Amino acid sequence: MTALLLAVATFFSTALGGLFALHRRRHLYLVMGAAAGLLIGSALLDLLPDALGLVRDRGRAGVMGVVLAAVAGFLVFLALDHAVHYAAAGHQQQGTRAFGTAAALGLTVHSFFDGLAIGAAFEQSAGLGSLIGVAVIAHDFGDGVSTVGVLLGSRATIRASVAWLVADAAAPVAGALAARALHLPRELLANLLGFFAGTFLFVGAAHLLPEAAHEGRKAPLAAMVTGGIAFIGAATWLLER
């Protein structure tokens, strides 16, 4: 029951982050910069360390599995980016929107696994489950900003952005409920985290940052990217003390 309540709390944390991004959409390049920083920070300071921690007893083979999963995630989204723009040749806006939708789907699936992690942790102990739940709640404000930032940066409509925000916010609740039936092996979970780290790096560094750089001034954009990374770093450091 506690796991479900924490998952519900992530719904509101994600929703608040998304609504904040929507409120600031007139400064779109700054929203995209913050989203890029949050995604890059999550990949490098949160997902990859967590994934490597899960396989620390597997030695070099476990580490290489996570690294290759991250490379695969990056390359899958690189291929997806090329595919949607090729399919929409002559209609650049349609291709950009299609990639934004794919990226939002990836973020939503990741949020599902956040909820799954909360439920799985409670099977180990209430203390561990509570710690992971609080960590997810703290990060999910950034997830909401990232989801809306990716969609707005891909020229999605406000209605589509809100719809995906609701889906992303609800995904951890679904994940926490599914945890009662699903029992993922640690190595598989680690590789999934690595894969998402790769996708986050691509969306943040190779998609959002170039788009944002065309929209506005470099100095404020750099400040927002740095702020997004710092937010994830600070939240991770505080929650692991």
Short mmCIF file of C-alpha atoms in Angstrom, two decimals:
data_model
loop_
_atom_site.label_atom_id
_atom_site.label_comp_id
_atom_site.label_asym_id
_atom_site.label_seq_id
_atom_site.Cartn_x
_atom_site.Cartn_y
_atom_site.Cartn_z
CA MET A 1 0.00 0.00 0.00
CA THR A 2 2.88 2.36 0.84
CA ALA A 3 4.48 1.64 -2.53
CA LEU A 4 1.27 2.64 -4.30
CA LEU A 5 0.96 5.85 -2.28
CA LEU A 6 4.52 6.82 -3.16
CA ALA A 7 3.80 6.08 -6.82
CA VAL A 8 0.73 8.33 -6.64
CA ALA A 9 2.95 11.07 -5.18
CA THR A 10 5.19 10.76 -8.26
CA PHE A 11 2.11 11.50 -10.39
CA PHE A 12 1.75 14.92 -8.81
CA SER A 13 5.51 15.60 -8.88
CA THR A 14 5.65 14.85 -12.62
CA ALA A 15 2.49 16.83 -13.32
CA LEU A 16 3.84 19.88 -11.48
CA GLY A 17 7.06 19.76 -13.49
CA GLY A 18 5.14 19.54 -16.75
CA LEU A 19 2.77 22.35 -15.83
CA PHE A 20 5.76 24.53 -14.90
CA ALA A 21 7.26 23.88 -18.35
CA LEU A 22 3.94 24.68 -20.06
CA HIS A 23 3.67 27.91 -18.08
CA ARG A 24 7.15 28.93 -19.32
CA ARG A 25 6.62 27.88 -22.94
CA ARG A 26 6.99 31.47 -24.18
CA HIS A 27 10.68 31.04 -23.38
CA LEU A 28 10.80 27.73 -25.23
CA TYR A 29 14.54 27.57 -25.75
CA LEU A 30 15.09 27.87 -21.99
CA VAL A 31 12.58 25.08 -21.31
CA MET A 32 14.37 22.90 -23.86
CA GLY A 33 17.73 23.75 -22.28
CA ALA A 34 16.50 22.78 -18.82
CA ALA A 35 15.02 19.56 -20.22
CA ALA A 36 18.31 18.75 -21.97
CA GLY A 37 20.26 19.30 -18.75
CA LEU A 38 17.85 17.16 -16.77
CA LEU A 39 18.07 14.31 -19.29
CA ILE A 40 21.87 14.43 -19.54
CA GLY A 41 22.18 14.65 -15.76
CA SER A 42 19.78 11.75 -15.25
CA ALA A 43 21.75 9.59 -17.70
CA LEU A 44 25.21 10.30 -16.31
CA LEU A 45 24.57 10.93 -12.61
CA ASP A 46 21.57 8.71 -11.87
CA LEU A 47 20.76 5.93 -14.34
CA LEU A 48 24.29 4.76 -15.20
CA PRO A 49 25.56 4.70 -11.59
CA ASP A 50 22.43 2.83 -10.49
CA ALA A 51 22.79 0.35 -13.34
CA LEU A 52 26.46 -0.28 -12.60
CA GLY A 53 25.67 -0.68 -8.91
CA LEU A 54 23.26 -3.50 -9.73
CA VAL A 55 25.99 -5.49 -11.54
CA ARG A 56 29.01 -4.64 -9.39
CA ASP A 57 29.30 -8.30 -8.38
CA ARG A 58 29.36 -9.43 -12.04
CA GLY A 59 32.75 -7.89 -12.76
CA ARG A 60 33.80 -6.60 -16.18
CA ALA A 61 31.13 -8.60 -17.99
CA GLY A 62 28.35 -6.87 -16.06
CA VAL A 63 29.86 -3.44 -16.64
CA MET A 64 30.26 -4.07 -20.37
CA GLY A 65 26.65 -5.24 -20.56
CA VAL A 66 25.44 -1.92 -19.14
CA VAL A 67 27.78 0.11 -21.37
CA LEU A 68 26.68 -1.76 -24.50
CA ALA A 69 23.03 -1.29 -23.50
CA ALA A 70 23.66 2.48 -23.23
CA VAL A 71 25.33 2.49 -26.65
CA ALA A 72 22.36 0.55 -28.05
CA GLY A 73 19.90 3.07 -26.61
CA PHE A 74 21.82 5.96 -28.17
CA LEU A 75 22.03 4.25 -31.56
CA VAL A 76 18.36 3.17 -31.55
CA PHE A 77 17.22 6.76 -31.09
CA LEU A 78 19.77 7.99 -33.65
CA ALA A 79 18.31 5.53 -36.16
CA LEU A 80 14.77 6.52 -35.14
CA ASP A 81 15.60 10.19 -35.63
CA HIS A 82 16.90 9.53 -39.14
CA ALA A 83 13.97 7.22 -39.97
CA VAL A 84 11.20 9.64 -39.02
CA HIS A 85 12.86 12.54 -40.81
CA TYR A 86 13.47 10.40 -43.92
CA ALA A 87 9.86 9.22 -43.92
CA ALA A 88 8.69 12.83 -43.62
CA ALA A 89 11.07 14.13 -46.31
CA GLY A 90 9.82 17.52 -47.44
CA HIS A 91 7.74 17.85 -44.29
CA GLN A 92 10.34 18.65 -41.66
CA GLN A 93 7.80 19.66 -39.01
CA GLN A 94 6.03 16.28 -39.26
CA GLY A 95 9.35 14.45 -38.84
CA THR A 96 10.27 16.58 -35.83
CA ARG A 97 6.88 15.94 -34.22
CA ALA A 98 7.17 12.19 -34.86
CA PHE A 99 10.54 12.06 -33.12
CA GLY A 100 9.16 14.09 -30.21
CA THR A 101 6.34 11.58 -29.81
CA ALA A 102 8.83 8.68 -29.84
CA ALA A 103 10.97 10.44 -27.24
CA ALA A 104 7.92 11.07 -25.04
CA LEU A 105 7.03 7.39 -25.30
CA GLY A 106 10.55 6.48 -24.19
CA LEU A 107 10.28 8.80 -21.19
CA THR A 108 6.91 7.30 -20.29
CA VAL A 109 8.27 3.74 -20.45
CA HIS A 110 11.14 4.84 -18.23
CA SER A 111 8.63 6.26 -15.74
CA PHE A 112 6.85 2.89 -15.74
CA PHE A 113 10.10 1.26 -14.69
CA ASP A 114 10.49 3.89 -11.95
CA GLY A 115 7.23 2.64 -10.47
CA LEU A 116 8.35 -0.94 -10.99
CA ALA A 117 11.53 -0.16 -9.05
CA ILE A 118 9.51 1.26 -6.15
CA GLY A 119 7.34 -1.85 -5.96
CA ALA A 120 10.30 -4.21 -6.30
CA ALA A 121 12.24 -2.38 -3.59
CA PHE A 122 9.37 -2.78 -1.14
CA GLU A 123 9.58 -6.53 -1.68
CA GLN A 124 13.11 -6.32 -0.23
CA SER A 125 12.35 -3.99 2.68
CA ALA A 126 10.13 -1.06 3.61
CA GLY A 127 13.18 1.14 4.24
CA LEU A 128 14.67 0.52 0.80
CA GLY A 129 11.30 0.99 -0.86
CA SER A 130 10.74 4.31 0.91
CA LEU A 131 14.22 5.56 -0.05
CA ILE A 132 13.73 4.73 -3.72
CA GLY A 133 10.22 6.16 -3.65
CA VAL A 134 11.45 9.50 -2.30
CA ALA A 135 14.25 9.53 -4.88
CA VAL A 136 11.79 8.96 -7.73
CA ILE A 137 9.47 11.69 -6.42
CA ALA A 138 12.39 14.14 -6.31
CA HIS A 139 13.45 13.30 -9.86
CA ASP A 140 10.00 13.18 -11.39
CA PHE A 141 9.52 16.95 -11.27
CA GLY A 142 12.40 17.00 -13.74
CA ASP A 143 10.76 14.20 -15.74
CA GLY A 144 7.68 16.35 -16.19
CA VAL A 145 9.79 19.29 -17.40
CA SER A 146 11.70 16.96 -19.75
CA THR A 147 8.58 15.39 -21.26
CA VAL A 148 6.93 18.72 -22.01
CA GLY A 149 10.22 20.27 -23.09
CA VAL A 150 10.86 17.49 -25.62
CA LEU A 151 7.34 17.77 -27.04
CA LEU A 152 7.24 21.55 -27.24
CA GLY A 153 10.72 21.52 -28.75
CA SER A 154 9.39 19.08 -31.37
CA ARG A 155 6.57 21.50 -32.22
CA ALA A 156 3.85 19.35 -30.65
CA THR A 157 0.53 20.96 -29.78
CA ILE A 158 -0.38 21.93 -26.23
CA ARG A 159 -3.06 19.21 -26.21
CA ALA A 160 -0.55 16.53 -27.22
CA SER A 161 1.94 17.79 -24.62
CA VAL A 162 -0.66 17.60 -21.85
CA ALA A 163 -1.77 14.13 -22.97
CA TRP A 164 1.77 12.77 -22.84
CA LEU A 165 2.38 14.53 -19.53
CA VAL A 166 -0.62 12.70 -18.03
CA ALA A 167 0.64 9.39 -19.46
CA ASP A 168 4.13 9.98 -18.07
CA ALA A 169 2.73 10.97 -14.67
CA ALA A 170 0.49 7.89 -14.50
CA ALA A 171 3.18 5.43 -15.64
CA PRO A 172 4.87 5.00 -12.20
CA VAL A 173 1.50 4.09 -10.66
CA ALA A 174 1.05 1.39 -13.31
CA GLY A 175 4.61 0.22 -12.68
CA ALA A 176 4.09 -0.07 -8.93
CA LEU A 177 0.97 -2.16 -9.51
CA ALA A 178 2.77 -4.36 -12.05
CA ALA A 179 5.64 -5.00 -9.63
CA ARG A 180 3.43 -7.45 -7.76
CA ALA A 181 3.34 -9.70 -10.82
CA LEU A 182 6.69 -8.98 -12.50
CA HIS A 183 10.03 -9.98 -11.03
CA LEU A 184 12.85 -8.69 -13.25
CA PRO A 185 16.34 -10.18 -12.80
CA ARG A 186 18.88 -7.65 -11.55
CA GLU A 187 21.05 -7.91 -14.67
CA LEU A 188 18.08 -7.29 -16.97
CA LEU A 189 17.03 -4.27 -14.91
CA ALA A 190 20.60 -2.92 -15.02
CA ASN A 191 20.72 -3.25 -18.81
CA LEU A 192 17.34 -1.54 -19.14
CA LEU A 193 18.63 1.38 -17.05
CA GLY A 194 21.72 1.52 -19.28
CA PHE A 195 19.53 1.54 -22.39
CA PHE A 196 17.46 4.43 -21.05
CA ALA A 197 20.66 6.31 -20.18
CA GLY A 198 21.70 6.06 -23.84
CA THR A 199 18.32 7.29 -25.07
CA PHE A 200 18.36 10.19 -22.59
CA LEU A 201 21.83 11.23 -23.77
CA PHE A 202 20.70 11.28 -27.40
CA VAL A 203 17.46 13.17 -26.77
CA GLY A 204 19.18 15.69 -24.49
CA ALA A 205 22.51 16.27 -26.23
CA ALA A 206 21.80 15.45 -29.89
CA HIS A 207 18.17 16.56 -30.24
CA LEU A 208 17.14 19.17 -27.68
CA LEU A 209 20.39 21.14 -27.43
CA PRO A 210 20.79 21.82 -31.18
CA GLU A 211 17.10 22.77 -31.42
CA ALA A 212 17.40 25.11 -28.43
CA ALA A 213 20.59 26.68 -29.79
CA HIS A 214 18.65 27.84 -32.86
CA GLU A 215 15.94 29.41 -30.73
CA GLY A 216 17.75 31.84 -28.44
CA ARG A 217 20.86 33.21 -26.79
CA LYS A 218 23.75 30.91 -25.88
CA ALA A 219 24.55 32.20 -22.36
CA PRO A 220 21.06 31.75 -20.83
CA LEU A 221 20.78 28.39 -22.59
CA ALA A 222 24.08 27.20 -21.11
CA ALA A 223 22.91 28.33 -17.68
CA MET A 224 19.68 26.31 -17.98
CA VAL A 225 21.53 23.19 -19.15
CA THR A 226 23.98 23.51 -16.27
CA GLY A 227 21.11 24.10 -13.85
CA GLY A 228 19.31 20.97 -15.04
CA ILE A 229 22.43 18.83 -14.57
CA ALA A 230 23.10 20.42 -11.18
CA PHE A 231 19.52 19.72 -10.04
CA ILE A 232 19.88 16.01 -10.78
CA GLY A 233 23.33 15.89 -9.21
CA ALA A 234 22.18 17.63 -6.03
CA ALA A 235 19.05 15.50 -5.70
CA THR A 236 21.03 12.29 -6.20
CA TRP A 237 23.72 13.33 -3.72
CA LEU A 238 21.24 14.37 -1.02
CA LEU A 239 19.15 11.21 -1.34
CA GLU A 240 22.17 8.90 -1.17
CA ARG A 241 23.71 10.45 1.96
#
